[in-house]
Tab-separated table of C-alpha atoms in Angstrom:
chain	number	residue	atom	x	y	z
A	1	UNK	CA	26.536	8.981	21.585
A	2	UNK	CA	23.601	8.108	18.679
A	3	UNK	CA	23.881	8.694	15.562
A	4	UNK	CA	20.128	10.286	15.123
A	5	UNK	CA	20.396	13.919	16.243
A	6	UNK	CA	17.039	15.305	18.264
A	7	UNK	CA	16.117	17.891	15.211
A	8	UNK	CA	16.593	14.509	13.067
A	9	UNK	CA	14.314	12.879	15.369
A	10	UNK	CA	11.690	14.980	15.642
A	11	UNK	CA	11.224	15.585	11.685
A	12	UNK	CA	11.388	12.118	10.201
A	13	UNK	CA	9.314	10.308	6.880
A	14	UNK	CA	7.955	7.071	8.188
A	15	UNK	CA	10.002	5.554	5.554
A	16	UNK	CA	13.312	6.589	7.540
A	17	UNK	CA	11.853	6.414	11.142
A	18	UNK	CA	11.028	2.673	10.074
A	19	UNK	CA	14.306	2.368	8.640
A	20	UNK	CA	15.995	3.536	11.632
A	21	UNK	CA	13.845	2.154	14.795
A	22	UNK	CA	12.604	-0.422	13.238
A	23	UNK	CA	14.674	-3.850	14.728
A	24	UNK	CA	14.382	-1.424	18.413
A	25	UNK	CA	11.712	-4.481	19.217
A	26	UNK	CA	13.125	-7.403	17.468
A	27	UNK	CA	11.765	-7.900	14.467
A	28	UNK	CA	8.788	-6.365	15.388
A	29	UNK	CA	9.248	-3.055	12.396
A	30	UNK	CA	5.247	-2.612	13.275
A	31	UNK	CA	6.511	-1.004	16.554
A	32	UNK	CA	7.889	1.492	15.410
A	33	UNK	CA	5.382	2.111	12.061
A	34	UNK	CA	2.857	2.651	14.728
A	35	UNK	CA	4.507	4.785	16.978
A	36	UNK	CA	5.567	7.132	14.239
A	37	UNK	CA	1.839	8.644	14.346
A	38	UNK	CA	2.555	9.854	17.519
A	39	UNK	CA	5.341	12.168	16.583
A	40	UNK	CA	6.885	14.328	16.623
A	41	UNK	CA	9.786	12.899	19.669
A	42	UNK	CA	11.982	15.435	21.051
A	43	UNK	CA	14.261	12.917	22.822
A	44	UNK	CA	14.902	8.929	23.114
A	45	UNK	CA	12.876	8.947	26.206
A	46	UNK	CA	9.672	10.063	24.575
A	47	UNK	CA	9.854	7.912	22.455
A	48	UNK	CA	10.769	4.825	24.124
A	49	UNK	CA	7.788	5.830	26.206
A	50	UNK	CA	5.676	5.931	23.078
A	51	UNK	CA	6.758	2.476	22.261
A	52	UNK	CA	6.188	0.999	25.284
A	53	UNK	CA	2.952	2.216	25.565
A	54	UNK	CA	2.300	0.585	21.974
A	55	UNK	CA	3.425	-2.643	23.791
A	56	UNK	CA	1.380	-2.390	26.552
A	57	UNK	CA	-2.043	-1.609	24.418
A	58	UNK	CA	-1.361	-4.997	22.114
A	59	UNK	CA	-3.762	-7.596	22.696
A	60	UNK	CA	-1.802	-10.600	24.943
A	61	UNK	CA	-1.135	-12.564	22.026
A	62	UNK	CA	0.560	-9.475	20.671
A	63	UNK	CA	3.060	-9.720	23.406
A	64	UNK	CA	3.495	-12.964	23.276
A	65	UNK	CA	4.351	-12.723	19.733
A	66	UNK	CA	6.873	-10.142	20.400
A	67	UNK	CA	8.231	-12.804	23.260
A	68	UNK	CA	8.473	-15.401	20.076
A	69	UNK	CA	10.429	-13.294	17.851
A	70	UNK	CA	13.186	-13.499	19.979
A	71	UNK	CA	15.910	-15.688	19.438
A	72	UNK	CA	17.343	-18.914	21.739
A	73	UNK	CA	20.193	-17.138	23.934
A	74	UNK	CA	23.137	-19.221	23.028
A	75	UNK	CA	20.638	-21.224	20.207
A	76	UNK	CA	20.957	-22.791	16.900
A	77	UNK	CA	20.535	-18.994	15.249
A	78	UNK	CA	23.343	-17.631	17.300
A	79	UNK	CA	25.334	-20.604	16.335
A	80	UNK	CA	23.917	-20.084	12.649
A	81	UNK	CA	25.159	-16.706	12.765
A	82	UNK	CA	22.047	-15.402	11.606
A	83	UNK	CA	21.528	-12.861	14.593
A	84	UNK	CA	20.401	-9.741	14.115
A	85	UNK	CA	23.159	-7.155	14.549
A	86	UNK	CA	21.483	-6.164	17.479
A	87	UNK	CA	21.111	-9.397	19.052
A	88	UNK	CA	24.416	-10.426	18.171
A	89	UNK	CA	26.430	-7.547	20.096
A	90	UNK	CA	23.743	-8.366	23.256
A	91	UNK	CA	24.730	-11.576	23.184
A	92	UNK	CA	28.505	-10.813	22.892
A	93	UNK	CA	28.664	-8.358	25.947
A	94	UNK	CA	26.791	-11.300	28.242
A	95	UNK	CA	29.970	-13.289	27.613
A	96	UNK	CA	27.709	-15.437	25.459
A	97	UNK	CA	30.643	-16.247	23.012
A	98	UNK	CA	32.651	-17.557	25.978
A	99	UNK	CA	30.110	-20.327	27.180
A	100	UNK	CA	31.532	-23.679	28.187
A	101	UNK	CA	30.430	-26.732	26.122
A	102	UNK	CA	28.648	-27.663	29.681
A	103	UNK	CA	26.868	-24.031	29.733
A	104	UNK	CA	25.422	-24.146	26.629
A	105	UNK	CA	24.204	-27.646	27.272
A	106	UNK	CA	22.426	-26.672	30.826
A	107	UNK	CA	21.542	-23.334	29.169
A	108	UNK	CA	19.723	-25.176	26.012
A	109	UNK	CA	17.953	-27.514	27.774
A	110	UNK	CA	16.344	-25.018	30.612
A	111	UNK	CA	15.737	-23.225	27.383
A	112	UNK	CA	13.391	-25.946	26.002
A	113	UNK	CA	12.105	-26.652	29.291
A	114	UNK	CA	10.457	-22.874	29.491
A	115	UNK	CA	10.056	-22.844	25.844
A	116	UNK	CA	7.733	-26.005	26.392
A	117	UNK	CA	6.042	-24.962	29.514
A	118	UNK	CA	5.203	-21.613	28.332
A	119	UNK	CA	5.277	-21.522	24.130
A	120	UNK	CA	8.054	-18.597	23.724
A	121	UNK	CA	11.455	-18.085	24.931
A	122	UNK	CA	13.160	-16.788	27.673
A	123	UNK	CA	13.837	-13.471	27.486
A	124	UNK	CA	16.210	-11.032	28.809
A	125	UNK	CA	18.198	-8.117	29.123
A	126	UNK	CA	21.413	-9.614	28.004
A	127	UNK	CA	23.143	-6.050	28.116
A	128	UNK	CA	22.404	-5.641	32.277
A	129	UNK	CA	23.655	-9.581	32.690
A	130	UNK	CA	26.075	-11.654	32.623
A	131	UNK	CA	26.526	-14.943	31.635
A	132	UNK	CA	26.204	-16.730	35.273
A	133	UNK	CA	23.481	-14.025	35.929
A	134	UNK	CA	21.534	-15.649	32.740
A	135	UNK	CA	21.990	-19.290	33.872
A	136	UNK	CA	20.400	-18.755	37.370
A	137	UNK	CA	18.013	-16.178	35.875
A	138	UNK	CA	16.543	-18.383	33.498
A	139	UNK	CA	16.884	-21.499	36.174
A	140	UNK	CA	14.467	-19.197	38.710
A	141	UNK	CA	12.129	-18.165	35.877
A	142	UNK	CA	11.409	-21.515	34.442
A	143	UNK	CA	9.052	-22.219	37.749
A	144	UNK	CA	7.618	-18.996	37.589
A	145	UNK	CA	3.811	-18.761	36.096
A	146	UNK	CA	3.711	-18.165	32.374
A	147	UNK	CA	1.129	-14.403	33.096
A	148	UNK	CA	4.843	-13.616	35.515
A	149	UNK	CA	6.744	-14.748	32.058
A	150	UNK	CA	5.072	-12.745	30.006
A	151	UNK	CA	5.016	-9.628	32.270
A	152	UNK	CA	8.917	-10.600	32.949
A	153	UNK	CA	9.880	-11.176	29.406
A	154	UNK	CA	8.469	-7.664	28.059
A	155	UNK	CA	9.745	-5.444	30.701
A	156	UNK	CA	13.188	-7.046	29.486
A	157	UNK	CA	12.083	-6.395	25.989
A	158	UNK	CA	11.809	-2.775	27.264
A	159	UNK	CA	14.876	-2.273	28.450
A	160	UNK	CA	16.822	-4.063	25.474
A	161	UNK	CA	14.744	-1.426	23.594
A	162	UNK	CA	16.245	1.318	25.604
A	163	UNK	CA	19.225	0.008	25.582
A	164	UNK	CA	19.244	0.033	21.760
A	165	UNK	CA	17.772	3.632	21.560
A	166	UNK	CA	20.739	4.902	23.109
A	167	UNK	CA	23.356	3.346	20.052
A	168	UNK	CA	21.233	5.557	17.829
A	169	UNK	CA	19.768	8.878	19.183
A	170	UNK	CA	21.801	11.289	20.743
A	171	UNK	CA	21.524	11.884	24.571
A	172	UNK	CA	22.375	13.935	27.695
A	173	UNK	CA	23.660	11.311	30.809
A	174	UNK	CA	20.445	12.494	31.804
A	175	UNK	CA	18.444	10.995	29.204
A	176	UNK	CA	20.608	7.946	29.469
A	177	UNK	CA	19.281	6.308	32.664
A	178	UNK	CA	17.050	4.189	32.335
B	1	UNK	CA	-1.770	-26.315	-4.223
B	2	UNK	CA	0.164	-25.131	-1.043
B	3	UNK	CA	3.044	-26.898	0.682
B	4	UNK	CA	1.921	-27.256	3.845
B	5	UNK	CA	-0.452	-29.971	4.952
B	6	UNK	CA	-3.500	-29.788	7.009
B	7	UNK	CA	-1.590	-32.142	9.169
B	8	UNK	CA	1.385	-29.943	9.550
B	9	UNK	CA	-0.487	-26.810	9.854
B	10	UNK	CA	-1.993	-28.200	12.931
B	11	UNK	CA	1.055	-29.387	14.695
B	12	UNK	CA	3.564	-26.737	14.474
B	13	UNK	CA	6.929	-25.270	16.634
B	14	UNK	CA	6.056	-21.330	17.030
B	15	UNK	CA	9.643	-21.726	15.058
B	16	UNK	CA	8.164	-23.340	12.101
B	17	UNK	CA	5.318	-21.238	12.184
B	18	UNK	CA	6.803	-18.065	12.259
B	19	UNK	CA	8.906	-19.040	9.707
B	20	UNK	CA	6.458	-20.024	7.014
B	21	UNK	CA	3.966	-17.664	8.247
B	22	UNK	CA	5.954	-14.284	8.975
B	23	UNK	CA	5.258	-12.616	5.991
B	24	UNK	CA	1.587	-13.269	5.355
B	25	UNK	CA	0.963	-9.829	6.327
B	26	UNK	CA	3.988	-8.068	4.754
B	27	UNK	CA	7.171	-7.378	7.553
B	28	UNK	CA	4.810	-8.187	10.326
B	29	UNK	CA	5.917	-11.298	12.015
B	30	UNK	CA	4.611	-10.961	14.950
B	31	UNK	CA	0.771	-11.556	13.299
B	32	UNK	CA	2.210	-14.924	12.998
B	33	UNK	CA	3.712	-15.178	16.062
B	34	UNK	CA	0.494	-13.890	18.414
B	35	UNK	CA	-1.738	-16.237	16.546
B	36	UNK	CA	0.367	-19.088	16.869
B	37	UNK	CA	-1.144	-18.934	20.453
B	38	UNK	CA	-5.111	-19.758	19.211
B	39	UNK	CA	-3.508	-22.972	17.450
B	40	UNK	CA	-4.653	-25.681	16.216
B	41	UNK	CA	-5.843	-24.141	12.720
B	42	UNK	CA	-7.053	-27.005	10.559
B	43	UNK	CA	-7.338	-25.389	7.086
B	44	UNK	CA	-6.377	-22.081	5.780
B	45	UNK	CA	-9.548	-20.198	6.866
B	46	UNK	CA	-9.013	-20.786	10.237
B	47	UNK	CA	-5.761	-19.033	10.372
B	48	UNK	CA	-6.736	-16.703	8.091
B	49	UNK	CA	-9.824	-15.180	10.452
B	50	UNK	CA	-6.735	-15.699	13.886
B	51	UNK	CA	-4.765	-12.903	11.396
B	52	UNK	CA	-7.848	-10.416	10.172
B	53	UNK	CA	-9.094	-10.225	14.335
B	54	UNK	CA	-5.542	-10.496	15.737
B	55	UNK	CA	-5.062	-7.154	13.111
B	56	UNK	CA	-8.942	-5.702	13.927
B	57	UNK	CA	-7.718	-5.953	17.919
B	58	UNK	CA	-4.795	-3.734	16.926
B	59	UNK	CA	-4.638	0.016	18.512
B	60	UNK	CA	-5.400	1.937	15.582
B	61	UNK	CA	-1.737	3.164	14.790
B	62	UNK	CA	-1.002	-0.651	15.137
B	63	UNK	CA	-3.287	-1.135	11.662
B	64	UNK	CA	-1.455	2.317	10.184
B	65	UNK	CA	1.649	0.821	10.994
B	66	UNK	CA	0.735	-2.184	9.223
B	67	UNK	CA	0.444	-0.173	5.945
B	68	UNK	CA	3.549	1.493	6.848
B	69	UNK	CA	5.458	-1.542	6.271
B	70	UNK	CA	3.909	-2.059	2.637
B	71	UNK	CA	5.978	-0.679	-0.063
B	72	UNK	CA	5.143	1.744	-2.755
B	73	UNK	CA	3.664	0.304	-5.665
B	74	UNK	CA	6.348	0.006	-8.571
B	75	UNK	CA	8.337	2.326	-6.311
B	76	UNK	CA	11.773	2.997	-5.294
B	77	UNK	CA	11.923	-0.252	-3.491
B	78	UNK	CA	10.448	-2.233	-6.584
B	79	UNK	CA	13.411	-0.123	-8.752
B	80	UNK	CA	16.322	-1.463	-6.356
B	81	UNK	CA	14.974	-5.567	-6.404
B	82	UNK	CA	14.722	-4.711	-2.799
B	83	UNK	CA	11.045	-6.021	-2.669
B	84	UNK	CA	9.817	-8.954	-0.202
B	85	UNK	CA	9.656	-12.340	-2.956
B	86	UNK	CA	5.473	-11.737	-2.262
B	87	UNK	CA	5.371	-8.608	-3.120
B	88	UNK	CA	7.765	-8.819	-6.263
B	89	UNK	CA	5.056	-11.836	-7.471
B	90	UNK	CA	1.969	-9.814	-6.984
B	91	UNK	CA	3.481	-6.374	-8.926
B	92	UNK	CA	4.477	-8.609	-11.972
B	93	UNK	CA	0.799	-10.204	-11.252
B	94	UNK	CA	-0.637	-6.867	-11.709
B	95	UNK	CA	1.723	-5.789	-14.680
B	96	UNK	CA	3.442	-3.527	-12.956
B	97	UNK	CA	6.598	-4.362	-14.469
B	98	UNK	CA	5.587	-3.146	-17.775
B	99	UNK	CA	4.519	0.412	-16.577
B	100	UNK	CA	5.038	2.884	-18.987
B	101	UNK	CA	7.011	6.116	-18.093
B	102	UNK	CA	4.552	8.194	-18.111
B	103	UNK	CA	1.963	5.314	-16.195
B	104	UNK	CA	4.817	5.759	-13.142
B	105	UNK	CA	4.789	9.143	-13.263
B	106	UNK	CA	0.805	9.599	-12.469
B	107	UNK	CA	1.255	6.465	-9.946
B	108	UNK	CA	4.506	8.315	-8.249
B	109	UNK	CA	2.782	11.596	-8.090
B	110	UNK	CA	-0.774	9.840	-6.899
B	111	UNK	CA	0.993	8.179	-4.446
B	112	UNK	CA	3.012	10.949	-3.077
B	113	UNK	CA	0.238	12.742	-2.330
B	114	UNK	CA	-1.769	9.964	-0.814
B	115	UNK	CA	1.133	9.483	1.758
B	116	UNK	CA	1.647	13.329	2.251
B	117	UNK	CA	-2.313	13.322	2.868
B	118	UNK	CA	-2.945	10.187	5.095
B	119	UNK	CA	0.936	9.206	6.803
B	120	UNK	CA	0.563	5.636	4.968
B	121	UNK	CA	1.266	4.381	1.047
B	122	UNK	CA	-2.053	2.873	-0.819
B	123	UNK	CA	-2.502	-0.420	-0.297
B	124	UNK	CA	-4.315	-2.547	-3.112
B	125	UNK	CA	-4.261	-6.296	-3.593
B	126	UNK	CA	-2.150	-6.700	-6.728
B	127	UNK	CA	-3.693	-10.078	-7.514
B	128	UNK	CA	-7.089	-8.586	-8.359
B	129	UNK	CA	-6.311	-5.432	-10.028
B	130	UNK	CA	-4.208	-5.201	-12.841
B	131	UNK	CA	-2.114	-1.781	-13.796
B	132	UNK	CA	-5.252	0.059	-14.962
B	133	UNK	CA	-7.188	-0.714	-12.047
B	134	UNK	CA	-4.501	0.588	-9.549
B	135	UNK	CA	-3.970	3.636	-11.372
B	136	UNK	CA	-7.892	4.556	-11.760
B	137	UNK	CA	-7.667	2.851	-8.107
B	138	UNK	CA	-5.279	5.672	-6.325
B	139	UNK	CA	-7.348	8.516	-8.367
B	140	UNK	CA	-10.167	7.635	-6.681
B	141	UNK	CA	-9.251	6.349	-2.737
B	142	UNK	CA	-6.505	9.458	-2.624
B	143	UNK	CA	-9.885	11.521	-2.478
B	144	UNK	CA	-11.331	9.646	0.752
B	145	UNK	CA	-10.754	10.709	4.530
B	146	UNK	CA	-8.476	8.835	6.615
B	147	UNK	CA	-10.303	6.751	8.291
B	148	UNK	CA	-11.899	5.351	5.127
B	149	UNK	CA	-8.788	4.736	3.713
B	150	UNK	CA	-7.265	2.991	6.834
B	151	UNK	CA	-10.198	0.664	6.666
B	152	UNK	CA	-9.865	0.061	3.243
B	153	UNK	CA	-6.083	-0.361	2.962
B	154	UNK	CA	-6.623	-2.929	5.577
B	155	UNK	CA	-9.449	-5.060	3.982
B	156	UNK	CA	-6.847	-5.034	0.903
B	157	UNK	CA	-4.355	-6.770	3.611
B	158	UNK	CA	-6.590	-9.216	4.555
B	159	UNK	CA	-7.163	-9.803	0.985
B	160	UNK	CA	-3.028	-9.930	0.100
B	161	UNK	CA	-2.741	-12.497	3.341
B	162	UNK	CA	-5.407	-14.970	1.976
B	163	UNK	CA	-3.707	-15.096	-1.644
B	164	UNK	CA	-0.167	-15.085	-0.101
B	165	UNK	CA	-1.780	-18.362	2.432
B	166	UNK	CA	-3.129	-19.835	-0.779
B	167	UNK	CA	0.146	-20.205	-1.957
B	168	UNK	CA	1.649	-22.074	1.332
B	169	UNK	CA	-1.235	-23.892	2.518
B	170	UNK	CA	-3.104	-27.121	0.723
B	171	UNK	CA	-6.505	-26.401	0.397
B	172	UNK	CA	-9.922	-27.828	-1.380
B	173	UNK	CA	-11.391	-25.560	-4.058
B	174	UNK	CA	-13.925	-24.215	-1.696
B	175	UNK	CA	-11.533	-23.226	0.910
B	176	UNK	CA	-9.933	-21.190	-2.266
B	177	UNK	CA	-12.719	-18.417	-1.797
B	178	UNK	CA	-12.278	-15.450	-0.194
């Protein structure tokens, strides 16, 4: 269960909504500044919703951007240890701490690969996969065209920013399916 | 003069980029990141114009949320050293550090109502208005409607993000003018 009760929700100051939601899109705190004008939220559905829809109405650069914010899975900030919290449990519960030397080497260079054919990173729902799920996911993607990226990449973005909703509003099961 | 050259402005990782560029517009990364995408800028006014239209082409709560993410002026943020390094620079720049009690008082109270009226703080560039200048500033704007004031806090972005490239990027003394 959240943290963020629904009466909590639905009568926040910007300056604690932003506080709050504001990593939900990785480092992208303007998602949720925006969104706040469309309050008030009764539940984390609404307003994931309303955040999506924010996504959607960017220009495509917007999205991109979003895309580039992102950090390498398995990269030089992971190994840094400069993830976000957020980022850092995803990447924990793929089995992302357990890669082989041999993994991260395949997984780094089909990294740069799509990083160089379409100018941001592969993205994905590291919560709903694996790590052998990543590897062929990312292996598939890479010969994909960068408009099926980009469309790919934020409906993962999406569902990571479900996926964080849930650690911090409180839900019924209902509300808890994505 | 700035630290980056013309040559390396025009040749940059989105990585590099979004690292020297994320805070032009304050906590809003991803202006860096979308624009990355209409490289190669070749002086500062080039990327300067990719950020004002990438911002223009926002959805309107996009460009709220963009003053969301400013803090107060000599604020609660300010008090706890909490501010962004940019922002810290251009409050000393205005003299903001040697408000008088009573001068934060009248700014607090302006201020507070400003945000209770319009959902966003007042946003002035600190670099060309010194203490008395905010302060007969917020008397005056707090008066406007919103949409005047969301237009105006964001020509005072645009404004913050040329001074704040100024300081990054080398530039002749006729690419100093805004």
């Amino acid at each position: 269960m959240g943290v963020v009760t629904k009466e909590q929700l639905a009568g926040m100051s910007y300056e604690d909504f932003i506080q709050i939601f504001g990593n939900v899109i990785e480092h992208c705190a303007i998602c949720s500044a925006a969104v706040w004008a469309k309050r008030p939220f009764y539940n984390l559905k609404e307003l994931h919703s309303a955040i999506c829809t924010f996504v959607d109405e960017l220009p495509k650069i917007g999205r991109e951007g979003i895309l580039r914010l992102h950090p390498d899975l398995a990269g030089r900030i992971a190994e840094l240890g400069r993830l976000t919290s957020e980022s850092s449990k995803e990447q924990l519960s793929a089995g992302l701490n357990d890669i082989t030397v041999e993994e991260k080497s395949v997984l780094q260079a089909l990294n740069d690969r799509y990083k160089s054919k379409f100018g941001f990173p592969f993205v994905i729902c590291a919560r709903e996969n694996k790590k052998q799920a990543i590897l062929s996911g990312i292996a598939a993607r890479v010969e994909n065209d960068k408009d099926v990226e980009l469309a790919t990449g934020i409906a993962e973005v999406k569902k990571i920013a479900f996926y964080r909703l849930l650690d911090i509003v409180e839900h019924s099961d209902e509300e808890a399916k994505l």
